PDB file of C-alpha atoms in Angstrom:
ATOM      1  CA  MET A   1      10.751  14.818  15.852  1.00  0.00           C
ATOM      2  CA  LYS A   2       8.840  14.293  12.634  1.00  0.00           C
ATOM      3  CA  ILE A   3       9.000  10.916  10.895  1.00  0.00           C
ATOM      4  CA  ALA A   4       7.288  10.004   7.640  1.00  0.00           C
ATOM      5  CA  THR A   5       6.812   7.117   5.243  1.00  0.00           C
ATOM      6  CA  TRP A   6       6.110   7.091   1.514  1.00  0.00           C
ATOM      7  CA  ASN A   7       5.949   4.374  -1.125  1.00  0.00           C
ATOM      8  CA  VAL A   8       7.264   6.359  -4.087  1.00  0.00           C
ATOM      9  CA  ASN A   9       6.815   3.607  -6.711  1.00  0.00           C
ATOM     10  CA  SER A  10      10.125   4.411  -8.463  1.00  0.00           C
ATOM     11  CA  LEU A  11      12.514   6.993  -7.100  1.00  0.00           C
ATOM     12  CA  ARG A  12      13.815   7.683 -10.604  1.00  0.00           C
ATOM     13  CA  VAL A  13      10.398   8.959 -11.624  1.00  0.00           C
ATOM     14  CA  ARG A  14       9.424  10.569  -8.321  1.00  0.00           C
ATOM     15  CA  LEU A  15      12.734  12.163  -7.242  1.00  0.00           C
ATOM     16  CA  PRO A  16      11.530  15.752  -7.872  1.00  0.00           C
ATOM     17  CA  HIS A  17       8.386  15.032  -5.838  1.00  0.00           C
ATOM     18  CA  VAL A  18      10.409  13.656  -2.928  1.00  0.00           C
ATOM     19  CA  LEU A  19      12.864  16.559  -2.920  1.00  0.00           C
ATOM     20  CA  ALA A  20      10.037  19.093  -2.973  1.00  0.00           C
ATOM     21  CA  TRP A  21       8.188  17.305  -0.176  1.00  0.00           C
ATOM     22  CA  LEU A  22      11.309  17.194   2.000  1.00  0.00           C
ATOM     23  CA  GLU A  23      11.964  20.894   1.540  1.00  0.00           C
ATOM     24  CA  ARG A  24       8.363  21.800   2.291  1.00  0.00           C
ATOM     25  CA  HIS A  25       7.773  19.557   5.316  1.00  0.00           C
ATOM     26  CA  GLN A  26      11.291  19.171   6.738  1.00  0.00           C
ATOM     27  CA  PRO A  27      10.847  15.756   8.404  1.00  0.00           C
ATOM     28  CA  ASP A  28      13.685  14.488  10.538  1.00  0.00           C
ATOM     29  CA  ALA A  29      13.416  11.100   8.819  1.00  0.00           C
ATOM     30  CA  LEU A  30      11.569   9.912   5.719  1.00  0.00           C
ATOM     31  CA  ALA A  31      11.291   6.192   4.964  1.00  0.00           C
ATOM     32  CA  LEU A  32      10.830   5.305   1.296  1.00  0.00           C
ATOM     33  CA  GLN A  33       9.575   2.072  -0.240  1.00  0.00           C
ATOM     34  CA  GLU A  34       9.626   0.741  -3.799  1.00  0.00           C
ATOM     35  CA  THR A  35      12.603   2.859  -4.719  1.00  0.00           C
ATOM     36  CA  LYS A  36      13.423   0.420  -7.563  1.00  0.00           C
ATOM     37  CA  VAL A  37      17.015   1.681  -7.681  1.00  0.00           C
ATOM     38  CA  ALA A  38      20.164  -0.431  -7.409  1.00  0.00           C
ATOM     39  CA  ASP A  39      22.483   0.836  -4.664  1.00  0.00           C
ATOM     40  CA  PRO A  40      25.219   2.238  -6.971  1.00  0.00           C
ATOM     41  CA  GLU A  41      22.586   4.389  -8.696  1.00  0.00           C
ATOM     42  CA  PHE A  42      20.917   5.830  -5.606  1.00  0.00           C
ATOM     43  CA  PRO A  43      20.786   9.670  -5.925  1.00  0.00           C
ATOM     44  CA  VAL A  44      22.717  10.418  -2.735  1.00  0.00           C
ATOM     45  CA  ALA A  45      24.024  13.782  -3.932  1.00  0.00           C
ATOM     46  CA  ALA A  46      20.533  15.132  -4.635  1.00  0.00           C
ATOM     47  CA  PHE A  47      19.515  14.550  -1.029  1.00  0.00           C
ATOM     48  CA  GLU A  48      22.788  15.751   0.455  1.00  0.00           C
ATOM     49  CA  ALA A  49      22.287  19.022  -1.423  1.00  0.00           C
ATOM     50  CA  ILE A  50      19.199  19.753   0.693  1.00  0.00           C
ATOM     51  CA  GLY A  51      20.649  18.541   3.991  1.00  0.00           C
ATOM     52  CA  TYR A  52      19.657  14.870   4.090  1.00  0.00           C
ATOM     53  CA  GLY A  53      21.810  11.788   4.384  1.00  0.00           C
ATOM     54  CA  ALA A  54      20.614   8.521   2.886  1.00  0.00           C
ATOM     55  CA  VAL A  55      20.882   4.854   3.744  1.00  0.00           C
ATOM     56  CA  PHE A  56      19.349   2.359   1.361  1.00  0.00           C
ATOM     57  CA  SER A  57      18.946  -1.232   0.328  1.00  0.00           C
ATOM     58  CA  GLY A  58      17.871  -1.551  -3.267  1.00  0.00           C
ATOM     59  CA  GLN A  59      17.538  -3.637  -6.359  1.00  0.00           C
ATOM     60  CA  ARG A  60      16.851  -2.712  -9.947  1.00  0.00           C
ATOM     61  CA  THR A  61      13.220  -2.655 -11.130  1.00  0.00           C
ATOM     62  CA  TYR A  62      11.647  -4.091  -7.961  1.00  0.00           C
ATOM     63  CA  ASN A  63      11.328  -3.394  -4.245  1.00  0.00           C
ATOM     64  CA  GLY A  64      13.964  -1.244  -2.527  1.00  0.00           C
ATOM     65  CA  VAL A  65      13.840   0.715   0.731  1.00  0.00           C
ATOM     66  CA  ALA A  66      15.654   3.815   1.983  1.00  0.00           C
ATOM     67  CA  VAL A  67      15.717   6.193   4.937  1.00  0.00           C
ATOM     68  CA  LEU A  68      16.557   9.867   4.447  1.00  0.00           C
ATOM     69  CA  SER A  69      17.477  11.759   7.619  1.00  0.00           C
ATOM     70  CA  ARG A  70      18.881  15.072   8.778  1.00  0.00           C
ATOM     71  CA  SER A  71      20.920  13.403  11.554  1.00  0.00           C
ATOM     72  CA  PRO A  72      23.156  10.366  10.968  1.00  0.00           C
ATOM     73  CA  ALA A  73      21.381   7.016  10.665  1.00  0.00           C
ATOM     74  CA  LEU A  74      23.078   4.524  12.975  1.00  0.00           C
ATOM     75  CA  ALA A  75      23.080   0.746  13.568  1.00  0.00           C
ATOM     76  CA  CYS A  76      21.781  -0.063  10.097  1.00  0.00           C
ATOM     77  CA  VAL A  77      20.275  -3.517   9.455  1.00  0.00           C
ATOM     78  CA  THR A  78      19.248  -4.645   5.967  1.00  0.00           C
ATOM     79  CA  ASP A  79      19.162  -8.413   6.440  1.00  0.00           C
ATOM     80  CA  PRO A  80      17.325  -9.573   9.560  1.00  0.00           C
ATOM     81  CA  PRO A  81      18.442 -13.043  10.686  1.00  0.00           C
ATOM     82  CA  GLN A  82      14.941 -14.345  10.016  1.00  0.00           C
ATOM     83  CA  LEU A  83      15.213 -13.275   6.350  1.00  0.00           C
ATOM     84  CA  VAL A  84      18.916 -13.683   5.736  1.00  0.00           C
ATOM     85  CA  ASP A  85      18.352 -15.939   2.707  1.00  0.00           C
ATOM     86  CA  ASP A  86      15.668 -13.715   1.183  1.00  0.00           C
ATOM     87  CA  PRO A  87      17.102 -11.663  -1.716  1.00  0.00           C
ATOM     88  CA  GLN A  88      14.196  -9.198  -1.841  1.00  0.00           C
ATOM     89  CA  ARG A  89      15.114  -5.752  -0.529  1.00  0.00           C
ATOM     90  CA  ARG A  90      12.180  -4.989   1.766  1.00  0.00           C
ATOM     91  CA  VAL A  91      13.620  -4.162   5.217  1.00  0.00           C
ATOM     92  CA  LEU A  92      15.812  -1.370   6.544  1.00  0.00           C
ATOM     93  CA  ALA A  93      16.266  -0.670  10.255  1.00  0.00           C
ATOM     94  CA  VAL A  94      18.165   2.398  11.491  1.00  0.00           C
ATOM     95  CA  THR A  95      18.397   4.591  14.572  1.00  0.00           C
ATOM     96  CA  VAL A  96      17.881   8.339  14.109  1.00  0.00           C
ATOM     97  CA  ASP A  97      18.015  10.749  17.057  1.00  0.00           C
ATOM     98  CA  GLY A  98      17.455   7.909  19.501  1.00  0.00           C
ATOM     99  CA  VAL A  99      14.417   6.483  17.688  1.00  0.00           C
ATOM    100  CA  ARG A 100      14.696   3.047  16.115  1.00  0.00           C
ATOM    101  CA  ILE A 101      12.960   3.154  12.720  1.00  0.00           C
ATOM    102  CA  VAL A 102      12.155  -0.084  10.934  1.00  0.00           C
ATOM    103  CA  ASN A 103      11.171   0.618   7.333  1.00  0.00           C
ATOM    104  CA  LEU A 104       9.118  -2.173   5.720  1.00  0.00           C
ATOM    105  CA  TYR A 105       7.836  -2.884   2.256  1.00  0.00           C
ATOM    106  CA  VAL A 106       5.522  -5.797   2.995  1.00  0.00           C
ATOM    107  CA  PRO A 107       4.915  -8.161   0.052  1.00  0.00           C
ATOM    108  CA  ASN A 108       1.696  -7.539  -1.848  1.00  0.00           C
ATOM    109  CA  GLY A 109       0.699 -11.204  -2.041  1.00  0.00           C
ATOM    110  CA  SER A 110      -0.873 -11.003  -5.527  1.00  0.00           C
ATOM    111  CA  GLU A 111      -4.085 -12.906  -4.723  1.00  0.00           C
ATOM    112  CA  VAL A 112      -5.462 -14.946  -1.851  1.00  0.00           C
ATOM    113  CA  GLY A 113      -4.348 -18.566  -2.044  1.00  0.00           C
ATOM    114  CA  SER A 114      -1.430 -17.970  -4.411  1.00  0.00           C
ATOM    115  CA  GLU A 115       2.220 -18.824  -3.787  1.00  0.00           C
ATOM    116  CA  LYS A 116       2.922 -15.115  -3.350  1.00  0.00           C
ATOM    117  CA  TYR A 117       0.171 -14.952  -0.723  1.00  0.00           C
ATOM    118  CA  ALA A 118       1.777 -17.826   1.217  1.00  0.00           C
ATOM    119  CA  TYR A 119       5.123 -16.010   0.945  1.00  0.00           C
ATOM    120  CA  LYS A 120       3.533 -12.849   2.342  1.00  0.00           C
ATOM    121  CA  LEU A 121       2.106 -14.622   5.392  1.00  0.00           C
ATOM    122  CA  ASP A 122       5.395 -16.421   6.053  1.00  0.00           C
ATOM    123  CA  TRP A 123       7.287 -13.127   5.641  1.00  0.00           C
ATOM    124  CA  LEU A 124       4.998 -11.430   8.164  1.00  0.00           C
ATOM    125  CA  ALA A 125       5.509 -14.241  10.675  1.00  0.00           C
ATOM    126  CA  LYS A 126       9.276 -13.891  10.350  1.00  0.00           C
ATOM    127  CA  MET A 127       8.974 -10.121  10.605  1.00  0.00           C
ATOM    128  CA  ARG A 128       7.085 -10.433  13.890  1.00  0.00           C
ATOM    129  CA  SER A 129      10.026 -12.389  15.310  1.00  0.00           C
ATOM    130  CA  PHE A 130      12.467  -9.732  14.103  1.00  0.00           C
ATOM    131  CA  LEU A 131      10.374  -6.879  15.507  1.00  0.00           C
ATOM    132  CA  GLU A 132      10.060  -8.626  18.839  1.00  0.00           C
ATOM    133  CA  ASP A 133      13.859  -8.745  19.011  1.00  0.00           C
ATOM    134  CA  GLU A 134      14.133  -5.098  17.935  1.00  0.00           C
ATOM    135  CA  LEU A 135      11.626  -3.969  20.548  1.00  0.00           C
ATOM    136  CA  SER A 136      13.541  -5.752  23.290  1.00  0.00           C
ATOM    137  CA  ARG A 137      16.663  -3.805  22.302  1.00  0.00           C
ATOM    138  CA  PHE A 138      15.085  -0.495  21.291  1.00  0.00           C
ATOM    139  CA  PRO A 139      12.112   0.583  23.429  1.00  0.00           C
ATOM    140  CA  SER A 140      11.653   3.708  21.265  1.00  0.00           C
ATOM    141  CA  LEU A 141      10.604   1.837  18.137  1.00  0.00           C
ATOM    142  CA  ALA A 142       8.674   3.040  15.085  1.00  0.00           C
ATOM    143  CA  VAL A 143       7.724   0.492  12.431  1.00  0.00           C
ATOM    144  CA  VAL A 144       6.745   2.315   9.256  1.00  0.00           C
ATOM    145  CA  GLY A 145       6.068   1.587   5.631  1.00  0.00           C
ATOM    146  CA  ASP A 146       3.780   0.096   3.043  1.00  0.00           C
ATOM    147  CA  PHE A 147       2.140  -2.810   4.852  1.00  0.00           C
ATOM    148  CA  ASN A 148      -0.062  -3.864   1.930  1.00  0.00           C
ATOM    149  CA  ILE A 149      -2.823  -4.583   4.465  1.00  0.00           C
ATOM    150  CA  ALA A 150      -5.832  -2.418   5.273  1.00  0.00           C
ATOM    151  CA  PRO A 151      -6.204  -2.916   9.045  1.00  0.00           C
ATOM    152  CA  GLU A 152      -9.988  -2.536   9.320  1.00  0.00           C
ATOM    153  CA  ASP A 153     -13.062  -2.093   7.159  1.00  0.00           C
ATOM    154  CA  CYS A 154     -12.990   1.642   7.898  1.00  0.00           C
ATOM    155  CA  ASP A 155      -9.679   1.733   5.999  1.00  0.00           C
ATOM    156  CA  VAL A 156     -11.353   0.546   2.774  1.00  0.00           C
ATOM    157  CA  TYR A 157     -13.622   2.618   0.533  1.00  0.00           C
ATOM    158  CA  ASP A 158     -15.912  -0.369  -0.201  1.00  0.00           C
ATOM    159  CA  PRO A 159     -15.448  -3.084   2.433  1.00  0.00           C
ATOM    160  CA  GLU A 160     -17.917  -5.495   0.856  1.00  0.00           C
ATOM    161  CA  ALA A 161     -16.267  -5.312  -2.558  1.00  0.00           C
ATOM    162  CA  TRP A 162     -12.897  -6.032  -0.918  1.00  0.00           C
ATOM    163  CA  ARG A 163     -14.118  -8.687   1.525  1.00  0.00           C
ATOM    164  CA  GLU A 164     -11.504 -11.490   1.763  1.00  0.00           C
ATOM    165  CA  ARG A 165      -9.595 -10.131  -1.212  1.00  0.00           C
ATOM    166  CA  ILE A 166      -5.873  -9.457  -1.172  1.00  0.00           C
ATOM    167  CA  LEU A 167      -4.902  -6.612   1.211  1.00  0.00           C
ATOM    168  CA  CYS A 168      -8.104  -7.204   3.211  1.00  0.00           C
ATOM    169  CA  SER A 169      -8.233 -10.953   3.867  1.00  0.00           C
ATOM    170  CA  THR A 170      -8.664 -12.293   7.393  1.00  0.00           C
ATOM    171  CA  PRO A 171      -5.246 -14.054   7.555  1.00  0.00           C
ATOM    172  CA  GLU A 172      -3.453 -10.840   6.499  1.00  0.00           C
ATOM    173  CA  ARG A 173      -5.292  -8.750   9.063  1.00  0.00           C
ATOM    174  CA  GLU A 174      -4.621 -11.329  11.757  1.00  0.00           C
ATOM    175  CA  ALA A 175      -0.907 -11.248  10.893  1.00  0.00           C
ATOM    176  CA  LEU A 176      -0.968  -7.468  11.289  1.00  0.00           C
ATOM    177  CA  ARG A 177      -2.757  -7.784  14.632  1.00  0.00           C
ATOM    178  CA  ARG A 178      -0.027 -10.133  15.825  1.00  0.00           C
ATOM    179  CA  LEU A 179       2.521  -7.413  15.038  1.00  0.00           C
ATOM    180  CA  SER A 180       0.407  -4.852  16.891  1.00  0.00           C
ATOM    181  CA  ALA A 181       0.237  -7.143  19.912  1.00  0.00           C
ATOM    182  CA  LEU A 182       3.993  -6.761  20.564  1.00  0.00           C
ATOM    183  CA  PRO A 183       2.665  -4.039  21.430  1.00  0.00           C
ATOM    184  CA  LEU A 184       2.759  -1.502  18.612  1.00  0.00           C
ATOM    185  CA  SER A 185       0.040   1.118  18.160  1.00  0.00           C
ATOM    186  CA  ASP A 186      -1.284   2.492  14.878  1.00  0.00           C
ATOM    187  CA  ALA A 187      -0.397   6.186  15.255  1.00  0.00           C
ATOM    188  CA  PHE A 188      -3.064   7.315  12.792  1.00  0.00           C
ATOM    189  CA  ARG A 189      -5.843   5.853  14.930  1.00  0.00           C
ATOM    190  CA  LEU A 190      -4.636   7.557  18.099  1.00  0.00           C
ATOM    191  CA  PHE A 191      -6.253  10.779  16.823  1.00  0.00           C
ATOM    192  CA  ASP A 192      -9.599  11.851  15.426  1.00  0.00           C
ATOM    193  CA  GLN A 193      -9.339  11.573  11.639  1.00  0.00           C
ATOM    194  CA  PRO A 194     -11.524  12.531   8.693  1.00  0.00           C
ATOM    195  CA  GLU A 195     -13.754   9.762   7.428  1.00  0.00           C
ATOM    196  CA  ALA A 196     -12.633   7.992   4.253  1.00  0.00           C
ATOM    197  CA  SER A 197      -8.925   8.644   4.890  1.00  0.00           C
ATOM    198  CA  TYR A 198      -6.756   6.572   2.562  1.00  0.00           C
ATOM    199  CA  SER A 199      -3.087   6.406   1.556  1.00  0.00           C
ATOM    200  CA  TRP A 200      -3.302   4.411  -1.698  1.00  0.00           C
ATOM    201  CA  TRP A 201      -5.498   4.775  -4.755  1.00  0.00           C
ATOM    202  CA  ASP A 202      -5.369   2.599  -7.862  1.00  0.00           C
ATOM    203  CA  TYR A 203      -4.182   4.403 -10.980  1.00  0.00           C
ATOM    204  CA  ARG A 204      -7.182   2.992 -12.825  1.00  0.00           C
ATOM    205  CA  THR A 205     -10.870   4.034 -12.820  1.00  0.00           C
ATOM    206  CA  ALA A 206     -10.156   7.575 -11.604  1.00  0.00           C
ATOM    207  CA  ALA A 207      -9.847   6.106  -8.116  1.00  0.00           C
ATOM    208  CA  PHE A 208      -8.115   9.111  -6.586  1.00  0.00           C
ATOM    209  CA  ARG A 209     -10.584  11.637  -7.950  1.00  0.00           C
ATOM    210  CA  ARG A 210     -13.423   9.481  -6.579  1.00  0.00           C
ATOM    211  CA  ASN A 211     -11.520   8.781  -3.327  1.00  0.00           C
ATOM    212  CA  GLN A 212     -11.770   5.039  -3.817  1.00  0.00           C
ATOM    213  CA  GLY A 213      -8.736   4.117  -1.773  1.00  0.00           C
ATOM    214  CA  LEU A 214      -7.276   1.994   0.986  1.00  0.00           C
ATOM    215  CA  ARG A 215      -5.172   2.931   4.010  1.00  0.00           C
ATOM    216  CA  ILE A 216      -2.241   0.550   3.794  1.00  0.00           C
ATOM    217  CA  ASP A 217       0.703   2.835   4.692  1.00  0.00           C
ATOM    218  CA  LEU A 218       1.171   2.814   8.448  1.00  0.00           C
ATOM    219  CA  ILE A 219       3.245   4.144  11.324  1.00  0.00           C
ATOM    220  CA  LEU A 220       3.239   1.742  14.283  1.00  0.00           C
ATOM    221  CA  LEU A 221       4.687   3.006  17.563  1.00  0.00           C
ATOM    222  CA  SER A 222       5.987   1.275  20.661  1.00  0.00           C
ATOM    223  CA  ASP A 223       4.516   2.256  24.012  1.00  0.00           C
ATOM    224  CA  ALA A 224       7.442   4.588  24.666  1.00  0.00           C
ATOM    225  CA  LEU A 225       6.743   6.518  21.457  1.00  0.00           C
ATOM    226  CA  LYS A 226       2.983   6.309  21.839  1.00  0.00           C
ATOM    227  CA  GLN A 227       3.394   8.535  24.890  1.00  0.00           C
ATOM    228  CA  ARG A 228       5.264  11.089  22.768  1.00  0.00           C
ATOM    229  CA  VAL A 229       3.162  11.241  19.601  1.00  0.00           C
ATOM    230  CA  LYS A 230       1.430  14.589  19.065  1.00  0.00           C
ATOM    231  CA  ALA A 231      -0.128  14.143  15.626  1.00  0.00           C
ATOM    232  CA  CYS A 232      -0.366  11.775  12.666  1.00  0.00           C
ATOM    233  CA  ALA A 233      -1.826  12.447   9.223  1.00  0.00           C
ATOM    234  CA  ILE A 234      -1.863  11.492   5.558  1.00  0.00           C
ATOM    235  CA  ASP A 235      -0.730  14.121   3.042  1.00  0.00           C
ATOM    236  CA  ALA A 236      -2.708  13.471  -0.134  1.00  0.00           C
ATOM    237  CA  GLU A 237      -1.327  16.539  -1.946  1.00  0.00           C
ATOM    238  CA  PRO A 238       1.505  14.679  -3.772  1.00  0.00           C
ATOM    239  CA  ARG A 239      -1.095  12.313  -5.269  1.00  0.00           C
ATOM    240  CA  LYS A 240      -2.421  15.319  -7.232  1.00  0.00           C
ATOM    241  CA  LEU A 241       0.878  15.923  -9.028  1.00  0.00           C
ATOM    242  CA  GLU A 242       1.713  14.936 -12.582  1.00  0.00           C
ATOM    243  CA  ARG A 243       2.947  11.322 -12.740  1.00  0.00           C
ATOM    244  CA  PRO A 244       2.398  10.737  -9.009  1.00  0.00           C
ATOM    245  CA  SER A 245       3.048   7.672  -6.936  1.00  0.00           C
ATOM    246  CA  ASP A 246      -0.143   5.745  -6.253  1.00  0.00           C
ATOM    247  CA  HIS A 247       0.633   6.192  -2.525  1.00  0.00           C
ATOM    248  CA  ALA A 248       0.618   9.324  -0.359  1.00  0.00           C
ATOM    249  CA  PRO A 249       3.058  10.177   2.452  1.00  0.00           C
ATOM    250  CA  VAL A 250       2.056   9.521   6.067  1.00  0.00           C
ATOM    251  CA  TRP A 251       3.736  11.462   8.870  1.00  0.00           C
ATOM    252  CA  ALA A 252       3.810  11.518  12.669  1.00  0.00           C
ATOM    253  CA  GLU A 253       5.071  14.219  15.030  1.00  0.00           C
ATOM    254  CA  LEU A 254       6.780  13.160  18.271  1.00  0.00           C
ATOM    255  CA  ALA A 255       7.470  15.296  21.295  1.00  0.00           C
ATOM    256  CA  ALA A 256      11.081  15.509  22.437  1.00  0.00           C
ATOM    257  CA  GLY A 257      12.291  12.414  24.237  1.00  0.00           C
ATOM    258  CA  PRO A 258      13.546  12.201  27.801  1.00  0.00           C
TER     259      PRO A 258
END
């Protein structure tokens, strides 16, 4: 089973990129973030035409998550009890082929010390509670998405320049470690990887051409799936396209389950 995650930064703009990527790579499930599409306007027919169903939770202009899958997506959750009063569309949990996939678009946080930063840390604490409940019910759990946190200095092109800034601050990284302690393992780091591997590059300052990026798009696997994972990689090719997302897809390959 192949699962993937991609912050597309507007599905309206990036729909041709997503369709082409699906046809080329044929994942069993692709989690999207920042779709920025209200539910009535989601392009279901475009995905059905190439053999993918879609479940989604969106809002116009901001946020929005979706899962595209070749098999039916079951037991869909868009409003975890811990976030039931939160109107932002950032969470989508589904089961595909026996694997529970939780698709997250973690808040950016704006800047350290801001109200949005406090919201981000509170959101992550609530998400840990939700994921703990999910893991107790679904041992085969994959938590994927744009985490808006670079886990370690090796995930940042210039660690000193980013020291204690948003996406790299100690409280954010500690919140991510608390999620990992459930336990959930970073699939990318289970394999030897090229140095300077990133999944996001700022549109400004020719950051992609200079490979000045951060690895903030993650696939976290439960112990049951950690035993099945065969490979995990970042596909930077879509970042080279005209009008690309500022993020690249990340994928993981799982061996067949028991």
